[in-house]
Short mmCIF file of C-alpha atoms and ligand atoms in Angstrom, two decimals:
data_model
loop_
_atom_site.label_atom_id
_atom_site.label_comp_id
_atom_site.label_asym_id
_atom_site.label_seq_id
_atom_site.Cartn_x
_atom_site.Cartn_y
_atom_site.Cartn_z
CA MET A 73 74.01 -66.56 39.25
CA LEU A 74 76.95 -64.42 38.29
CA ASN A 75 78.73 -65.38 35.11
CA ASN A 76 80.97 -68.21 36.19
CA LYS A 77 83.23 -67.73 33.19
CA ILE A 78 84.90 -64.83 35.00
CA ILE A 79 87.84 -66.61 36.52
CA GLY A 80 88.57 -66.58 40.26
CA HIS A 81 87.09 -64.34 42.95
CA ASP A 82 84.60 -66.99 44.12
CA PHE A 83 84.23 -65.46 47.58
CA GLN A 84 83.46 -61.98 46.23
CA LYS A 85 80.97 -63.40 43.74
CA LYS A 86 79.21 -65.26 46.57
CA ILE A 87 78.87 -62.07 48.64
CA LEU A 88 77.22 -60.26 45.73
CA MET A 89 74.93 -63.12 44.79
CA ARG A 90 73.83 -63.51 48.38
CA ALA A 91 73.08 -59.77 48.64
CA GLU A 92 70.83 -60.00 45.60
CA ARG A 93 69.16 -63.23 46.72
CA GLU A 94 68.41 -61.99 50.22
CA ASN A 95 67.46 -58.45 49.19
CA ILE A 96 70.29 -56.86 51.11
CA VAL A 97 71.88 -55.05 48.19
CA SER A 98 73.94 -52.12 49.40
CA HIS A 99 73.51 -48.65 47.86
CA SER A 100 77.21 -48.32 47.29
CA TYR A 101 80.10 -50.68 46.80
CA LEU A 102 83.80 -50.07 46.53
CA PHE A 103 85.54 -52.73 44.45
CA SER A 104 89.26 -52.49 45.09
CA GLY A 105 92.22 -54.51 43.90
CA PRO A 106 94.97 -54.59 41.27
CA ASP A 107 94.23 -53.69 37.65
CA GLY A 108 93.29 -56.33 35.13
CA ILE A 109 91.84 -58.94 37.47
CA GLY A 110 88.16 -58.67 36.51
CA LYS A 111 86.62 -56.07 38.88
CA LYS A 112 84.89 -54.27 36.01
CA LEU A 113 83.53 -57.48 34.54
CA ILE A 114 82.12 -58.54 37.89
CA ALA A 115 80.51 -55.10 38.39
CA LEU A 116 78.81 -55.44 34.99
CA GLU A 117 77.70 -58.98 35.74
CA PHE A 118 76.28 -57.80 39.07
CA ALA A 119 74.38 -55.05 37.23
CA LYS A 120 73.00 -57.73 34.92
CA LEU A 121 71.98 -59.92 37.81
CA LEU A 122 70.19 -57.08 39.61
CA ASN A 123 67.99 -56.32 36.61
CA CYS A 124 67.73 -59.76 35.00
CA LYS A 125 64.23 -60.72 33.87
CA ASN A 126 64.97 -64.45 34.04
CA LYS A 127 66.39 -64.38 37.54
CA ASP A 128 64.05 -67.01 38.95
CA LEU A 129 64.73 -69.28 36.01
CA SER A 130 68.49 -69.05 36.40
CA LYS A 131 68.16 -69.69 40.13
CA THR A 132 66.32 -72.94 39.54
CA THR A 133 68.39 -74.13 36.61
CA GLY A 134 71.67 -72.89 38.06
CA SER A 135 72.58 -71.32 34.71
CA ASP A 136 74.49 -68.06 34.71
CA ASN A 137 73.65 -64.65 33.31
CA GLU A 138 76.19 -64.91 30.57
CA SER A 139 73.89 -67.23 28.70
CA CYS A 140 70.75 -65.34 29.72
CA GLU A 141 68.80 -64.26 26.68
CA CYS A 142 66.53 -61.80 28.50
CA GLY A 143 66.32 -58.30 27.01
CA SER A 144 67.79 -56.72 30.12
CA CYS A 145 70.94 -58.86 30.25
CA LYS A 146 71.49 -58.44 26.51
CA LYS A 147 71.23 -54.66 26.84
CA VAL A 148 73.73 -54.51 29.70
CA GLU A 149 76.08 -56.63 27.64
CA LYS A 150 75.80 -54.27 24.69
CA GLY A 151 76.16 -51.23 26.96
CA ILE A 152 72.74 -49.84 26.00
CA HIS A 153 70.68 -50.53 29.14
CA PRO A 154 69.10 -47.20 30.15
CA ASP A 155 69.41 -47.99 33.86
CA VAL A 156 72.97 -49.24 33.87
CA VAL A 157 75.68 -46.68 33.30
CA HIS A 158 79.35 -47.53 33.12
CA VAL A 159 81.20 -44.26 33.59
CA GLN A 160 84.69 -44.23 32.09
CA TYR A 161 86.60 -41.03 31.67
CA GLU A 162 89.17 -42.03 29.12
CA GLY A 163 92.00 -39.62 28.53
CA VAL A 164 90.96 -37.44 31.47
CA LYS A 165 93.53 -36.99 34.20
CA SER A 166 91.09 -35.97 36.86
CA ILE A 167 87.32 -36.28 37.06
CA LYS A 168 85.76 -32.90 37.84
CA VAL A 169 82.68 -31.90 39.85
CA GLU A 170 80.60 -31.15 36.72
CA GLN A 171 81.39 -34.55 35.26
CA VAL A 172 80.18 -36.24 38.45
CA ARG A 173 76.98 -34.20 38.37
CA GLU A 174 76.24 -34.75 34.69
CA GLY A 175 77.41 -38.33 34.34
CA ILE A 176 76.40 -39.83 37.64
CA GLU A 177 74.00 -37.83 39.75
CA ASP A 178 71.62 -36.72 37.00
CA MET A 179 71.22 -40.29 35.90
CA LEU A 180 70.74 -41.69 39.40
CA PHE A 181 67.97 -39.29 40.33
CA LEU A 182 65.92 -40.04 37.22
CA LYS A 183 63.29 -42.73 37.68
CA SER A 184 64.46 -46.03 36.30
CA TYR A 185 63.18 -46.82 32.83
CA GLU A 186 62.85 -50.54 32.80
CA GLY A 187 65.11 -52.08 35.40
CA LYS A 188 64.51 -52.61 39.06
CA PHE A 189 67.80 -50.98 39.98
CA LYS A 190 69.66 -48.03 38.60
CA VAL A 191 73.31 -49.02 38.56
CA VAL A 192 76.21 -46.65 38.10
CA ILE A 193 79.67 -48.14 37.74
CA VAL A 194 82.50 -45.64 38.10
CA ASP A 195 85.76 -46.93 36.75
CA GLU A 196 89.07 -45.61 38.13
CA ALA A 197 87.19 -43.78 40.86
CA GLU A 198 90.49 -42.61 42.35
CA ARG A 199 90.69 -40.12 39.50
CA MET A 200 87.81 -38.10 40.97
CA SER A 201 89.18 -34.75 42.08
CA ARG A 202 88.75 -33.82 45.73
CA GLY A 203 85.91 -31.49 44.75
CA ALA A 204 84.26 -34.23 42.73
CA GLN A 205 84.56 -36.64 45.64
CA ASN A 206 82.99 -34.13 48.00
CA ALA A 207 80.14 -33.54 45.57
CA PHE A 208 79.70 -37.27 45.19
CA LEU A 209 79.63 -37.76 48.94
CA LYS A 210 76.20 -36.13 49.13
CA THR A 211 74.81 -38.75 46.75
CA LEU A 212 76.34 -41.50 48.84
CA GLU A 213 74.81 -40.04 51.99
CA GLU A 214 71.31 -39.86 50.57
CA PRO A 215 71.15 -42.32 47.73
CA PRO A 216 67.95 -42.50 45.70
CA PRO A 217 65.96 -45.69 46.32
CA TYR A 218 66.94 -48.68 44.18
CA SER A 219 70.22 -47.11 43.19
CA VAL A 220 73.46 -49.01 43.32
CA ILE A 221 76.77 -47.23 42.91
CA ILE A 222 79.86 -49.31 42.28
CA LEU A 223 83.17 -47.49 42.56
CA ILE A 224 86.12 -49.35 41.10
CA THR A 225 89.67 -48.54 42.07
CA SER A 226 93.14 -50.01 42.28
CA ASN A 227 94.05 -47.38 44.84
CA PRO A 228 91.34 -47.06 47.52
CA ASP A 229 93.60 -44.93 49.73
CA SER A 230 93.32 -42.06 47.29
CA LEU A 231 89.59 -41.81 47.97
CA LEU A 232 88.38 -39.68 50.85
CA PRO A 233 87.90 -41.72 54.05
CA THR A 234 84.32 -40.45 54.15
CA ILE A 235 83.68 -41.99 50.73
CA ARG A 236 85.27 -45.28 51.72
CA SER A 237 83.29 -45.52 54.92
CA ARG A 238 80.00 -45.12 53.10
CA CYS A 239 80.64 -47.96 50.70
CA GLN A 240 80.61 -51.66 51.27
CA MET A 241 84.20 -52.55 50.51
CA ILE A 242 84.78 -55.64 48.38
CA LYS A 243 88.46 -56.42 48.03
CA PHE A 244 89.73 -58.37 45.07
CA GLY A 245 93.13 -60.02 45.17
CA ALA A 246 95.52 -60.99 42.41
CA LEU A 247 94.53 -64.14 40.54
CA ARG A 248 96.44 -67.34 41.13
CA GLU A 249 99.07 -68.09 38.50
CA GLU A 250 97.51 -71.47 37.73
CA LEU A 251 94.14 -69.88 36.93
CA ILE A 252 95.78 -67.47 34.51
CA PHE A 253 97.81 -70.28 32.96
CA GLU A 254 94.65 -72.32 32.35
CA GLU A 255 93.07 -69.30 30.67
CA LEU A 256 96.13 -68.54 28.54
CA LYS A 257 96.36 -72.13 27.33
CA LYS A 258 93.13 -71.47 25.41
CA ARG A 259 94.92 -68.85 23.31
CA ASP A 260 96.11 -69.97 19.88
CA ASP A 261 98.97 -67.50 19.64
CA LEU A 262 100.95 -68.87 22.60
CA SER A 263 102.69 -72.20 23.02
CA VAL A 264 102.16 -73.97 26.36
CA GLU A 265 105.63 -72.89 27.47
CA GLU A 266 104.96 -69.27 26.49
CA ALA A 267 101.60 -69.40 28.29
CA LEU A 268 103.39 -70.56 31.43
CA VAL A 269 106.00 -67.77 31.23
CA CYS A 270 103.23 -65.29 30.52
CA SER A 271 101.24 -66.42 33.57
CA LYS A 272 104.34 -65.93 35.69
CA LEU A 273 104.86 -62.44 34.31
CA SER A 274 101.22 -61.50 34.84
CA ASN A 275 101.50 -60.53 38.53
CA GLY A 276 98.11 -62.14 38.99
CA SER A 277 96.43 -59.87 36.45
CA LEU A 278 94.71 -61.56 33.52
CA GLY A 279 94.44 -58.16 31.81
CA ARG A 280 98.20 -57.82 31.92
CA ALA A 281 98.74 -61.40 30.79
CA LEU A 282 96.51 -60.82 27.78
CA MET A 283 98.63 -57.82 26.78
CA LEU A 284 101.78 -59.92 26.63
CA ASP A 285 101.82 -61.46 23.17
CA SER A 286 104.20 -64.07 21.83
CA ASP A 287 106.42 -61.37 20.23
CA ILE A 288 107.03 -59.80 23.63
CA ILE A 289 107.63 -63.17 25.25
CA GLU A 290 110.15 -64.03 22.53
CA TRP A 291 111.82 -60.60 22.80
CA ARG A 292 112.28 -61.23 26.55
CA LYS A 293 113.97 -64.54 25.78
CA GLU A 294 116.32 -63.03 23.20
CA LEU A 295 117.19 -60.11 25.49
CA ILE A 296 118.07 -62.41 28.38
CA GLN A 297 120.02 -64.80 26.18
CA TYR A 298 121.96 -61.87 24.80
CA LEU A 299 122.73 -60.62 28.32
CA MET A 300 123.87 -64.09 29.35
CA HIS A 301 126.61 -64.07 26.77
CA LEU A 302 127.68 -60.46 27.00
CA LYS A 303 131.35 -59.83 27.77
CA PRO A 304 132.56 -56.54 29.32
CA TYR A 305 135.12 -56.09 26.54
CA SER A 306 132.70 -56.71 23.67
CA ALA A 307 132.00 -53.00 23.19
CA LEU A 308 130.26 -53.42 19.86
CA ARG A 309 127.78 -55.94 21.20
CA ILE A 310 127.08 -53.73 24.23
CA LEU A 311 126.55 -50.64 22.07
CA GLY A 312 124.40 -52.62 19.66
CA LEU A 313 122.20 -54.00 22.41
CA ALA A 314 121.77 -50.58 24.02
CA GLU A 315 120.83 -49.16 20.62
CA SER A 316 118.27 -51.88 20.06
CA MET A 317 116.36 -51.01 23.24
CA PRO A 318 113.04 -49.16 22.89
CA LEU A 319 114.49 -45.73 23.55
CA SER A 320 111.97 -43.30 22.07
CA SER A 321 109.44 -41.61 24.31
CA ASN A 322 106.34 -42.76 22.43
CA PRO A 323 103.87 -44.68 24.66
CA GLU A 324 104.59 -48.02 22.99
CA ASP A 325 108.34 -47.74 23.61
CA THR A 326 107.79 -46.46 27.14
CA GLU A 327 105.66 -49.49 27.91
CA LYS A 328 108.23 -51.83 26.36
CA LEU A 329 111.08 -50.16 28.25
CA ASN A 330 109.27 -50.76 31.53
CA LEU A 331 108.93 -54.39 30.55
CA ALA A 332 112.65 -54.57 29.70
CA PHE A 333 113.53 -53.46 33.23
CA GLU A 334 111.09 -55.94 34.66
CA PHE A 335 112.40 -58.79 32.49
CA ILE A 336 116.02 -58.12 33.44
CA SER A 337 115.14 -57.82 37.14
CA LEU A 338 113.11 -61.02 37.12
CA TRP A 339 115.89 -62.90 35.38
CA LEU A 340 118.42 -61.72 38.01
CA ARG A 341 115.90 -62.77 40.65
CA ASP A 342 115.78 -66.22 38.99
CA LEU A 343 119.56 -66.42 39.32
CA MET A 344 119.30 -65.55 43.02
CA LEU A 345 116.67 -68.22 43.56
CA ILE A 346 118.82 -70.79 41.77
CA LYS A 347 121.78 -69.78 43.97
CA MET A 348 119.63 -70.28 47.04
CA ASP A 349 118.44 -73.70 45.82
CA SER A 350 114.84 -72.58 45.84
CA ASP A 351 112.02 -74.57 44.32
CA LYS A 352 112.19 -74.21 40.51
CA LYS A 353 108.48 -73.45 40.49
CA GLY A 354 109.26 -69.97 41.79
CA LEU A 355 111.34 -69.10 38.71
CA THR A 356 109.84 -66.82 36.08
CA ASN A 357 111.88 -67.66 32.99
CA ILE A 358 111.20 -71.36 33.03
CA ASP A 359 112.19 -71.64 29.37
CA LEU A 360 115.73 -70.56 30.27
CA ILE A 361 116.32 -72.64 33.38
CA GLU A 362 119.31 -74.62 32.14
CA GLN A 363 121.13 -71.62 30.74
CA SER A 364 120.37 -69.61 33.88
CA MET A 365 121.77 -72.44 36.01
CA GLU A 366 125.04 -72.30 34.08
CA ILE A 367 125.28 -68.55 34.65
CA ALA A 368 124.39 -68.92 38.33
CA GLU A 369 127.32 -71.31 38.67
CA LYS A 370 129.70 -68.58 37.52
CA TRP A 371 128.32 -65.60 39.44
CA ASN A 372 128.35 -65.21 43.20
CA ILE A 373 125.48 -63.78 45.23
CA ASP A 374 127.13 -60.38 45.83
CA ASN A 375 127.74 -60.03 42.13
CA ILE A 376 124.08 -60.76 41.33
CA LEU A 377 122.89 -58.36 44.05
CA ASN A 378 125.15 -55.69 42.58
CA LYS A 379 123.66 -56.16 39.15
CA MET A 380 120.17 -55.98 40.63
CA SER A 381 120.88 -52.65 42.22
CA CYS A 382 122.39 -51.41 38.93
CA VAL A 383 119.11 -52.21 37.19
CA GLN A 384 117.22 -50.33 39.89
CA ASN A 385 119.55 -47.32 39.65
CA THR A 386 119.37 -47.22 35.85
CA TRP A 387 115.58 -47.26 36.02
CA SER A 388 115.59 -44.48 38.56
CA ASP A 389 118.11 -42.39 36.53
CA ILE A 390 115.95 -42.65 33.43
CA TYR A 391 112.59 -42.04 35.08
CA HIS A 392 113.48 -39.58 37.79
CA MET A 393 116.62 -37.87 36.51
CA ASN A 394 115.74 -37.92 32.82
CA ALA A 395 119.14 -39.48 32.07
CA ASN A 396 120.21 -40.28 28.50
CA LYS A 397 118.67 -43.67 27.84
CA GLN A 398 121.26 -44.99 25.40
CA LEU A 399 124.17 -44.13 27.74
CA SER A 400 122.33 -45.48 30.76
CA PHE A 401 121.78 -48.82 29.06
CA GLU A 402 125.38 -48.99 27.86
CA ASN A 403 126.51 -48.55 31.47
CA LEU A 404 124.01 -51.07 32.74
CA PHE A 405 125.02 -53.70 30.20
CA ILE A 406 128.72 -53.23 30.99
CA ARG A 407 127.89 -53.83 34.68
CA ILE A 408 125.80 -56.88 33.87
CA ALA A 409 128.58 -58.30 31.69
CA SER A 410 131.22 -57.76 34.39
ZN1 ZN B 638 68.77 -62.00 32.21
#
């Protein structure tokens, strides 16, 4: 059994479990789908399952590998199994031919030490350079016996078609909001309301949801509330708000700035949905429904659409035209207040 604590993806888990059970394990898989939804975890659990020493026991008892105490499963979990390699090239823009040879091929062609299968998991496979992909293709064409290669990517189109066609493709979709909400409710640092907002902001990615802490959720609320009460003539408030935005170019601020654009856009989208009498369930900022309804009363649809395109243009000016961030936000906030 695959660890059933990994949320969602039941269909994909079944395909993999069936392959193992019926001895039809493919030499190469391509796991594709958005980031942060559990592809890596499932690849590691599959590697555990393939080499588990208690497999027959877990089949009869129905228990999953997460609780398996066998030496093999424990080693995969700790990342020290000699036959299971999880290749991650952190901080490397592009994976080069030599890295593929040293990290992947050399390992695959060695006889397995203790497992039945040699498993190589390549994270962010789309970062393999064209040369590296071509070199890798040869391994995919003539894989050593009992080897399983799992390529993981959020962007399968950036892999050569010849690579894609040699792998069994397993597509993973975004997780349902409710599943993420259930998971987030277990966290101590979020209230139920914050967990709900967070699940709505997650775009179906648990990884992303876990990155959004209560400080960020609260900052979103304050930012939107501030925008709700902004007046076009209150220059000081507009300047102050623009100044308070994460304007530096360090990675933390860059990440937060992206979120700011997303938060503002999603709030304007909420206003549109309220205008169109849509189901309240579709709203993101459910902790601001009443206040948003009051604002939606005052603004017409054209006005909201205008503001939405201002947000889009400001984002584009900053990211593509390298515009002055402070000035860009001042302009944006004046437009939102108007
Ligand atoms: Zn085991």
